[in-house]
Coordinates of C-alpha atoms and ligand atoms in Angstrom, one line a residue:
X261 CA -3.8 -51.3 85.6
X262 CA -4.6 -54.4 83.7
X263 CA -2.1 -55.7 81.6
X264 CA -3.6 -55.0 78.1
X265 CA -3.8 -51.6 79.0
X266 CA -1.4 -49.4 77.2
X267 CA 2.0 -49.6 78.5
X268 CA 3.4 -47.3 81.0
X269 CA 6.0 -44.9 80.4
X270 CA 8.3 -45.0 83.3
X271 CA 9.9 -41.6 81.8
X272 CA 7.0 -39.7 82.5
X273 CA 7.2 -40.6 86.7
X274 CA 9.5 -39.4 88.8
X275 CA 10.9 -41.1 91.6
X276 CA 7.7 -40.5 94.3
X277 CA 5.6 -41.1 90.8
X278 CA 7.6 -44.6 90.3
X279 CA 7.2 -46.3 94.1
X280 CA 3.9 -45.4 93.8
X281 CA 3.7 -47.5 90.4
X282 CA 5.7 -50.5 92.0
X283 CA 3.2 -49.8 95.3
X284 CA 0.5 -49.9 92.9
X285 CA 1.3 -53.7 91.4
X286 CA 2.3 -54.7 94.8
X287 CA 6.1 -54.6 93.9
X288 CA 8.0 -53.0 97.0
X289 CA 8.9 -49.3 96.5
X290 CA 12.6 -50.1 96.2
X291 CA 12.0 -51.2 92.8
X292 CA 12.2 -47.6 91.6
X293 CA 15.6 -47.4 93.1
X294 CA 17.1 -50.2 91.1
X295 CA 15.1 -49.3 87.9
X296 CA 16.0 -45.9 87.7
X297 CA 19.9 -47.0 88.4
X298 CA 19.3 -48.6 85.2
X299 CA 17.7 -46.5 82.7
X300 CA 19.3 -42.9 84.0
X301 CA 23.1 -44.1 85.4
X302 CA 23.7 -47.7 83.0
X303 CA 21.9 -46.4 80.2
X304 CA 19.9 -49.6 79.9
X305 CA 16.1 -49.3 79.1
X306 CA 15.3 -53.3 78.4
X307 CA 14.1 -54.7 81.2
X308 CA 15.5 -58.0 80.2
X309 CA 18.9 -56.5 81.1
X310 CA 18.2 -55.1 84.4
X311 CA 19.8 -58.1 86.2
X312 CA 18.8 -57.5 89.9
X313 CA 15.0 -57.8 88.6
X314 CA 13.9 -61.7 88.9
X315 CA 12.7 -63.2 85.9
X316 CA 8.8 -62.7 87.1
X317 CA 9.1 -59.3 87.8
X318 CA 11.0 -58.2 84.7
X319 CA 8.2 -60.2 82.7
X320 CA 6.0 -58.7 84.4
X321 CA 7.1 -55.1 84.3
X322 CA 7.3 -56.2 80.1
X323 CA 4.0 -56.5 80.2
X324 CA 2.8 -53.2 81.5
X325 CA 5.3 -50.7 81.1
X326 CA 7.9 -49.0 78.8
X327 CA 11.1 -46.5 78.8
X328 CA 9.7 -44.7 75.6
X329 CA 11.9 -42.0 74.4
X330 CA 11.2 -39.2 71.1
X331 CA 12.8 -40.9 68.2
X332 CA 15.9 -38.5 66.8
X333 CA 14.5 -37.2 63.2
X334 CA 17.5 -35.3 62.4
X335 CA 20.7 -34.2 64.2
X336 CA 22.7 -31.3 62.9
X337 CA 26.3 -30.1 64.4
X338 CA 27.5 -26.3 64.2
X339 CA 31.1 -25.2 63.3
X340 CA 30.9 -24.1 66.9
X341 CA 30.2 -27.9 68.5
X342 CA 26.7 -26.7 68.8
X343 CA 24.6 -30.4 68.4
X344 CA 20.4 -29.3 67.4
X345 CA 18.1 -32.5 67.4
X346 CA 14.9 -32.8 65.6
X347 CA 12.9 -34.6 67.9
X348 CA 9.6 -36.6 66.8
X349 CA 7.2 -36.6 69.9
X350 CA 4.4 -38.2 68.0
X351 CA 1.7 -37.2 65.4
X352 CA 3.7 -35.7 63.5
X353 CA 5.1 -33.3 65.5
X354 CA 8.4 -32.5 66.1
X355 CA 10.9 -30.5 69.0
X356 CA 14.1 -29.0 68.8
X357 CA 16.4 -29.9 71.7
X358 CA 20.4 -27.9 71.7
X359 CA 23.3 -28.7 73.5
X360 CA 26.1 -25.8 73.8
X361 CA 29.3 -26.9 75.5
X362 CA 31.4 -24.6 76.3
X363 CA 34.7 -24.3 78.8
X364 CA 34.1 -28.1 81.0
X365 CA 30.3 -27.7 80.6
X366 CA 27.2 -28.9 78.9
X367 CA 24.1 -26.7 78.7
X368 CA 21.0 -28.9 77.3
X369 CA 18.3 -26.0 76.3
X370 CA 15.1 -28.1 76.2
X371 CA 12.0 -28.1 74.4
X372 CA 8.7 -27.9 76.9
X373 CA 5.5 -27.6 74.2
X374 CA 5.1 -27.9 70.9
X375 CA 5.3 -25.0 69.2
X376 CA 4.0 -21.9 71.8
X377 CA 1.1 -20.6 72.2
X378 CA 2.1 -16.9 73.1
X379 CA 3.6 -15.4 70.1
X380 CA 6.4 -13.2 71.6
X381 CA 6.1 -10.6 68.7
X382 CA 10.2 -11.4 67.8
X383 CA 10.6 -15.2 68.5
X384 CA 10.1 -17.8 65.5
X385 CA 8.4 -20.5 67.9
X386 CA 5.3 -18.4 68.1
X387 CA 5.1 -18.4 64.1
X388 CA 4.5 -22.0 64.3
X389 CA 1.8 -21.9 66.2
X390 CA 1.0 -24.5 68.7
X391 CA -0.3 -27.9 69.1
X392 CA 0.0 -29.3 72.6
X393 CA 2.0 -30.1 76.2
X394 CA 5.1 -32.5 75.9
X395 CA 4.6 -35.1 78.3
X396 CA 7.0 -35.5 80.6
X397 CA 8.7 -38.6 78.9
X398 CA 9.6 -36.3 76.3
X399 CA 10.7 -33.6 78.3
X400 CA 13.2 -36.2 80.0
X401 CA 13.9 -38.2 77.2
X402 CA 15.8 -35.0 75.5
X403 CA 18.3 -35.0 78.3
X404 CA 18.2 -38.5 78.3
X405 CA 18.9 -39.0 74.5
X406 CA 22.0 -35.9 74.9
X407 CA 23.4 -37.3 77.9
X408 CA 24.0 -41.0 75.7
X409 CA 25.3 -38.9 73.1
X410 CA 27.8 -37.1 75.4
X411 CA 28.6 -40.5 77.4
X412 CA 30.1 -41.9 74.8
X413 CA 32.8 -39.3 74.9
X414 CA 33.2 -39.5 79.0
X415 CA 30.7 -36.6 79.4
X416 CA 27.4 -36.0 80.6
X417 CA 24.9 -33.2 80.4
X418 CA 25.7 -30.6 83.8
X419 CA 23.2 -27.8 83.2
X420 CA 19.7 -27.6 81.9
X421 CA 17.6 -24.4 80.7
X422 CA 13.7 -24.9 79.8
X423 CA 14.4 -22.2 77.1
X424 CA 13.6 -24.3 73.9
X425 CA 10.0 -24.3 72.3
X426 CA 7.4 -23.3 74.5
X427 CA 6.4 -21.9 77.5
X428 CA 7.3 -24.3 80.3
X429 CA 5.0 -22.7 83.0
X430 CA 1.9 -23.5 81.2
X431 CA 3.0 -27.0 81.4
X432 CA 3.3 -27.2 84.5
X433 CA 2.6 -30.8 86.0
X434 CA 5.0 -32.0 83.2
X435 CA 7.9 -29.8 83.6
X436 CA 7.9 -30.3 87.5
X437 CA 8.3 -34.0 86.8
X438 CA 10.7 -34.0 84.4
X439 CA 12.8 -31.3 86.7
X440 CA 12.4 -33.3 89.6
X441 CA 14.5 -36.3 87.6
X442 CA 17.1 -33.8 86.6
X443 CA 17.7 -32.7 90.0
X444 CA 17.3 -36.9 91.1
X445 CA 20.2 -38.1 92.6
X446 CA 19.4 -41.8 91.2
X447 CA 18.3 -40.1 87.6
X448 CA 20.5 -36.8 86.5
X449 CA 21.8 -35.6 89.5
X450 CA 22.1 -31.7 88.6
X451 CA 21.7 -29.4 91.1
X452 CA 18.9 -26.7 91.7
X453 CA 21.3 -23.7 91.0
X454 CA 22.1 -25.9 87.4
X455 CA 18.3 -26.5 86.3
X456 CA 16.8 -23.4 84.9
X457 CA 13.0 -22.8 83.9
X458 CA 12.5 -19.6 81.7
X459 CA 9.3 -18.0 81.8
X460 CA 7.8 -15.2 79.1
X461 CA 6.0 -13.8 82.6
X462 CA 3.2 -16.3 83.7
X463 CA 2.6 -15.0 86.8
X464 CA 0.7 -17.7 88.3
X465 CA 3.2 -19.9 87.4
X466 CA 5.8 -18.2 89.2
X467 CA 3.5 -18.2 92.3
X468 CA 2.9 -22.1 92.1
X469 CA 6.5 -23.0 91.4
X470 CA 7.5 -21.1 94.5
X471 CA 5.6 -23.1 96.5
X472 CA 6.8 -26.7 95.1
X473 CA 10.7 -26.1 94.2
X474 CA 13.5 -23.4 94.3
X475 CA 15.2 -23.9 91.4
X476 CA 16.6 -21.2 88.8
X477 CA 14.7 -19.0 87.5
X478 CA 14.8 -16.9 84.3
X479 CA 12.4 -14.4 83.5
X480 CA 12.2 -13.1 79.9
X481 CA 11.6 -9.4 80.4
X482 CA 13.0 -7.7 76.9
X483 CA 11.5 -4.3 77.3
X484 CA 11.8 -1.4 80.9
X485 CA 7.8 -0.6 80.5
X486 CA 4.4 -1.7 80.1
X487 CA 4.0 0.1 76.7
X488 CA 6.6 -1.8 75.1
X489 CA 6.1 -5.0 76.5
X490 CA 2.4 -5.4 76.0
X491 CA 3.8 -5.5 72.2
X492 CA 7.2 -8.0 72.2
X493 CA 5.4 -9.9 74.8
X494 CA 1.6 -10.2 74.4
X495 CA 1.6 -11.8 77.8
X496 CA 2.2 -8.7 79.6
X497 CA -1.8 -7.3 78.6
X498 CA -2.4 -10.2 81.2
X499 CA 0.3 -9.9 83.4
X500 CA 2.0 -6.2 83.7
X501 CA 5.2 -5.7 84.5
X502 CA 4.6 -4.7 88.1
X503 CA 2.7 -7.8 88.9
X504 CA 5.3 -10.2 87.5
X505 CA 8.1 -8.0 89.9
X506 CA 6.2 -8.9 92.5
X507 CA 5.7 -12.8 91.4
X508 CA 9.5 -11.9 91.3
X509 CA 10.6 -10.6 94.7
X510 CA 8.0 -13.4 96.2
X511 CA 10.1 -16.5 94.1
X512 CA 13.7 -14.7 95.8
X513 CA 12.4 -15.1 98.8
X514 CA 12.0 -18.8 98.5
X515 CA 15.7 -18.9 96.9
X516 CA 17.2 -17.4 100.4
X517 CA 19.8 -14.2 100.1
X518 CA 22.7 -15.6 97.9
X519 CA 20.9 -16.9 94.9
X520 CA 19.2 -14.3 91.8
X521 CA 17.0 -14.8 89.1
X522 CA 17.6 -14.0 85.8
X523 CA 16.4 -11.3 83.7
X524 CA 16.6 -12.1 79.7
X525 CA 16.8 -8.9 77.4
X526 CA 16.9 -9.2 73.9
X527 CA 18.1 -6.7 72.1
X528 CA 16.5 -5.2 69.1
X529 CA 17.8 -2.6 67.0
X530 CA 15.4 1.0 67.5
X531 CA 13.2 -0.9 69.9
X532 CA 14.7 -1.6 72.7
X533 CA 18.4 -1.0 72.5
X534 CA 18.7 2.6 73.4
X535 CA 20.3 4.6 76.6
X536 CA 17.5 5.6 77.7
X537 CA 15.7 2.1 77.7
X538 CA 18.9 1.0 79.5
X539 CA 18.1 3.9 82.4
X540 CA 14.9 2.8 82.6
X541 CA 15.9 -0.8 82.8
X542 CA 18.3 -0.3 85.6
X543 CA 15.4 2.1 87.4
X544 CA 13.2 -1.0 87.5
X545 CA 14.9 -3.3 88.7
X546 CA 17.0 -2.0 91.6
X547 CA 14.9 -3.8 94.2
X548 CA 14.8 -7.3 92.5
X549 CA 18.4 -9.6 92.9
X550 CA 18.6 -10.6 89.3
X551 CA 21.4 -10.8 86.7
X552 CA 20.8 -9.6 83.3
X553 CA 21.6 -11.4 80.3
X554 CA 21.7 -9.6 76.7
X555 CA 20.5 -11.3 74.3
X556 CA 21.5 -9.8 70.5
X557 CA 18.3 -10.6 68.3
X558 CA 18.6 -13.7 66.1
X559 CA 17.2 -13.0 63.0
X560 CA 14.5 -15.5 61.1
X561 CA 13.0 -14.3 57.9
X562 CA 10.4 -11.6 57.5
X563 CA 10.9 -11.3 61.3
X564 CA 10.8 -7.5 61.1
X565 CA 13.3 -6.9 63.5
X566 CA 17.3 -6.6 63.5
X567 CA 20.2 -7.1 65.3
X568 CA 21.4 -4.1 66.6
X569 CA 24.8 -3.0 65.7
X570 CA 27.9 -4.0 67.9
X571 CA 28.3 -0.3 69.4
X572 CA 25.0 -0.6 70.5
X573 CA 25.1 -3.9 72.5
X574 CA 28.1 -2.7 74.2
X575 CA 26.5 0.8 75.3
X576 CA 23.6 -1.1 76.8
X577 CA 25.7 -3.4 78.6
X578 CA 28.1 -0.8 80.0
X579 CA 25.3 1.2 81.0
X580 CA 24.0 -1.4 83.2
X581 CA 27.5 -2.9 84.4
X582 CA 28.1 0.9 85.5
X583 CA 24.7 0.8 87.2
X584 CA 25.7 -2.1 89.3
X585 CA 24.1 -4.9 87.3
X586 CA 25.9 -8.6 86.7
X587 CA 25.3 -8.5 82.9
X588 CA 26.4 -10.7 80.5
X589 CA 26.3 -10.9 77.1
X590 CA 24.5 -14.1 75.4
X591 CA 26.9 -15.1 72.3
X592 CA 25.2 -16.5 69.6
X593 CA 26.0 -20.3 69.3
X594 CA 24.8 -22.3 66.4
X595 CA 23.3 -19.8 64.3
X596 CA 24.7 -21.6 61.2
X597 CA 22.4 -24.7 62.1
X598 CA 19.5 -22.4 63.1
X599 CA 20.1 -23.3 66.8
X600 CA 19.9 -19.9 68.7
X601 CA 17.8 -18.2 71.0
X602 CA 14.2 -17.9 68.8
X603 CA 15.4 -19.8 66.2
X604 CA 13.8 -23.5 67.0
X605 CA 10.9 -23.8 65.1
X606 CA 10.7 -27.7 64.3
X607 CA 7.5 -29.3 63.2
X608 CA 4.1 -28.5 64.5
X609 CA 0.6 -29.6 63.5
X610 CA -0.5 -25.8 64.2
X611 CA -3.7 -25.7 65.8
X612 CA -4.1 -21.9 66.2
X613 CA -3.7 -21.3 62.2
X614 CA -0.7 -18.6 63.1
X615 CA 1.4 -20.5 61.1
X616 CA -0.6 -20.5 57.8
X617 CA -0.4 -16.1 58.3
X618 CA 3.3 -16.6 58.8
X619 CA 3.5 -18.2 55.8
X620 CA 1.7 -16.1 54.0
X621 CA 3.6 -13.5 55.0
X622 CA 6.9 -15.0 53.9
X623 CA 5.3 -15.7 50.6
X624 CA 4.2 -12.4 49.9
X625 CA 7.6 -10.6 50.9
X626 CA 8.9 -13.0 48.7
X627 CA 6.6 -12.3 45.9
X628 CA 7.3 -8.2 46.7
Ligands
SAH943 N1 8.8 -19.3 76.7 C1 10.0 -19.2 77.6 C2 11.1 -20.1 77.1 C3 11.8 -19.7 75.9 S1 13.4 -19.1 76.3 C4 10.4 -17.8 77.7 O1 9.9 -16.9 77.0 O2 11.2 -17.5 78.6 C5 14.0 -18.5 74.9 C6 14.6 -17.1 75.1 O3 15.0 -16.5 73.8 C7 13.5 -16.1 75.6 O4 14.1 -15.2 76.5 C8 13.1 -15.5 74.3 O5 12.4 -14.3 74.5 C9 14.4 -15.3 73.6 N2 14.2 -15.1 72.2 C10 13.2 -15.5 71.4 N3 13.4 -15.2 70.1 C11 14.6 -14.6 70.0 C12 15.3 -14.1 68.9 N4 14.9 -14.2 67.7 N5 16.6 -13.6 69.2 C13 17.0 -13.6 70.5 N6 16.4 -14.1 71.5 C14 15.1 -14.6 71.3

């Protein structure tokens, strides 16, 4: 690269992706070691401050290279200690990132697109339409920007989820090198079992993360049969439910007996909430390890759906606990700040005009 090239963003390489950028100017690979040191355990993205650099090399670096991180457009905090960030990741786009501590730990749930391109018939992402991949600088640079936040009070970020805006497994090349750095001793450090990638069911996805990492994996299933899930998940017309077990089984294999995946269900009142779904639920599943999680919908307006009541969510749950299923219950966190499950919606130059129908649609139940 010459140097009036644009600049480098050393958030968007991993380590392997960083030696090969020192290789490249003919810097030893060890350079990575002692940058990365800097920018992901001191905090310190200058490279004027990075003190074991000599003068030529940080002058140098200067010239062709950057830490670049989203710039924080709004940061809200929930009665709950729920923290939602606006994130602006450039043409006037923005991502939400939330962090939920809870009981000695810090879940991050990240953002991986802007704004989804699947339109999961009961999650307000997809109203927004879509615009484009985060690069992996972005992807990173949410942890990175949380983990300052909570340094300053002695803490750090010790879990990540991919369960923000998008659908991580159709950004593929990004997300694997910005989970490669949270699972990087000299970046984040977190382990596989604490890095989780939710997918809406892209199968191929599955396949090709199986063959490049075994970290967690939740799939988001919401509904026991094809029927059902072709409409909450349009996805499934491509990928049915069978194929996406298999994808399944094949990922657990790779994860060795004592580790499960984990099956998202959200729970919608007189759609997918009854007994009888919960029979079918526990039917399909017997032969995949998984844990299920219930999620309770999180309303957004003129969504359609509701919440079903209390009674309900703790039928469903009961049935599965008494069918032998680990099954938690997701509580809602930060739903005064708009920062649950389906509820991150930030700002996106919608290319796929689904936004413009949404807000039509809001318009004319308003008008009604
Ligand atoms: N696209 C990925 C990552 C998003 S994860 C995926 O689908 O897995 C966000 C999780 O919250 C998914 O399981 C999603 O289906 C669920 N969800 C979306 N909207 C919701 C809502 N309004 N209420 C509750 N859960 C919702």
């Amino acid at each position: 690269m010459s140097a009036d090239a644009a600049p480098m963003n050393l958030f968007s390489l991993d380590r392997a992706g960083l030696e090969a950028f020192f290789l490249a100017h003919g810097e030893k690979a060890f350079r990575a070691r002692q940058v990365m040191k800097w920018a992901y355990h001191a905090g310190v993205l200058d490279f004027d401050e990075m003190t074991d650099l000599s003068k030529r090399q940080r002058d140098r670096l200067r010239e062709i290279a950057v830490f670049g991180l989203p710039e924080v457009a709004s940061r809200h905090e929930s009665r709950d200690g729920t923290v939602k960030w606006a994130m602006r990741v450039g043409n006037g786009n923005c991502v939400e990132t939330v962090l939920i501590p809870e009981r000695g730990r810090n879940t991050l749930c990240v953002s991986s697109q802007v704004g989804c391109m699947l339109d999961c018939s009961f999650c307000s992402t997809g109203k927004q339409g879509f615009n484009g991949n985060l690069d992996a600088a972005d992807i990173i640079g949410q942890v990175w920007l949380a983990n300052r936040e909570l340094a300053e009070r002695g803490e750090a970020v010790t879990n990540v989820v991919l369960m923000g805006m998008g659908e991580p497994l159709l950004n593929f090349d990004n997300v694997l090198v910005a989970t490669n750095l949270m699972m990087e001793d000299l970046a984040f450090g977190l382990s596989k079992r604490r890095v989780t990638v939710s997918t809406a069911g892209v199968v191929p996805g599955i396949y090709r993360l199986a063959e490049t990492t075994d970290l967690a994996l939740a799939i988001s299933l919401h509904a026991p049969n094809d029927a059902l899930r072709d409409q909450l998940v349009p996805i499934n017309r491509k990928y049915p439910i069978a194929q996406l077990l298999d994808a399944c089984r094949h990922y657990l294999a790779g994860l060795g007996p004592h580790r499960s995946l984990t099956m998202e269900y959200t729970l919608l009142k007189g759609v997918n909430d009854s007994q009888e779904h919960a029979r079918e639920l526990a039917e399909l599943l017997r032969d995949v390890r998984c844990k299920i999680n219930l999620i309770p919908f999180n309303p957004f307006p003129a969504s359609g759906y509701e919440r079903p009541d209390a009674d309900a969510v703790r039928d469903f749950q009961t049935y599965l606990l008494n069918a032998g299923y680990a099954t938690m219950l997701r509580t809602t966190r930060g739903d005064d700040i708009n920062a649950a499950c389906g509820q991150l919606v930030g700002q996106v130059q919608d290319r796929t005009r689904r936004q413009a129908r949404y807000i039509a649609r809001l318009q004319s139940q308003e008008v009604a």
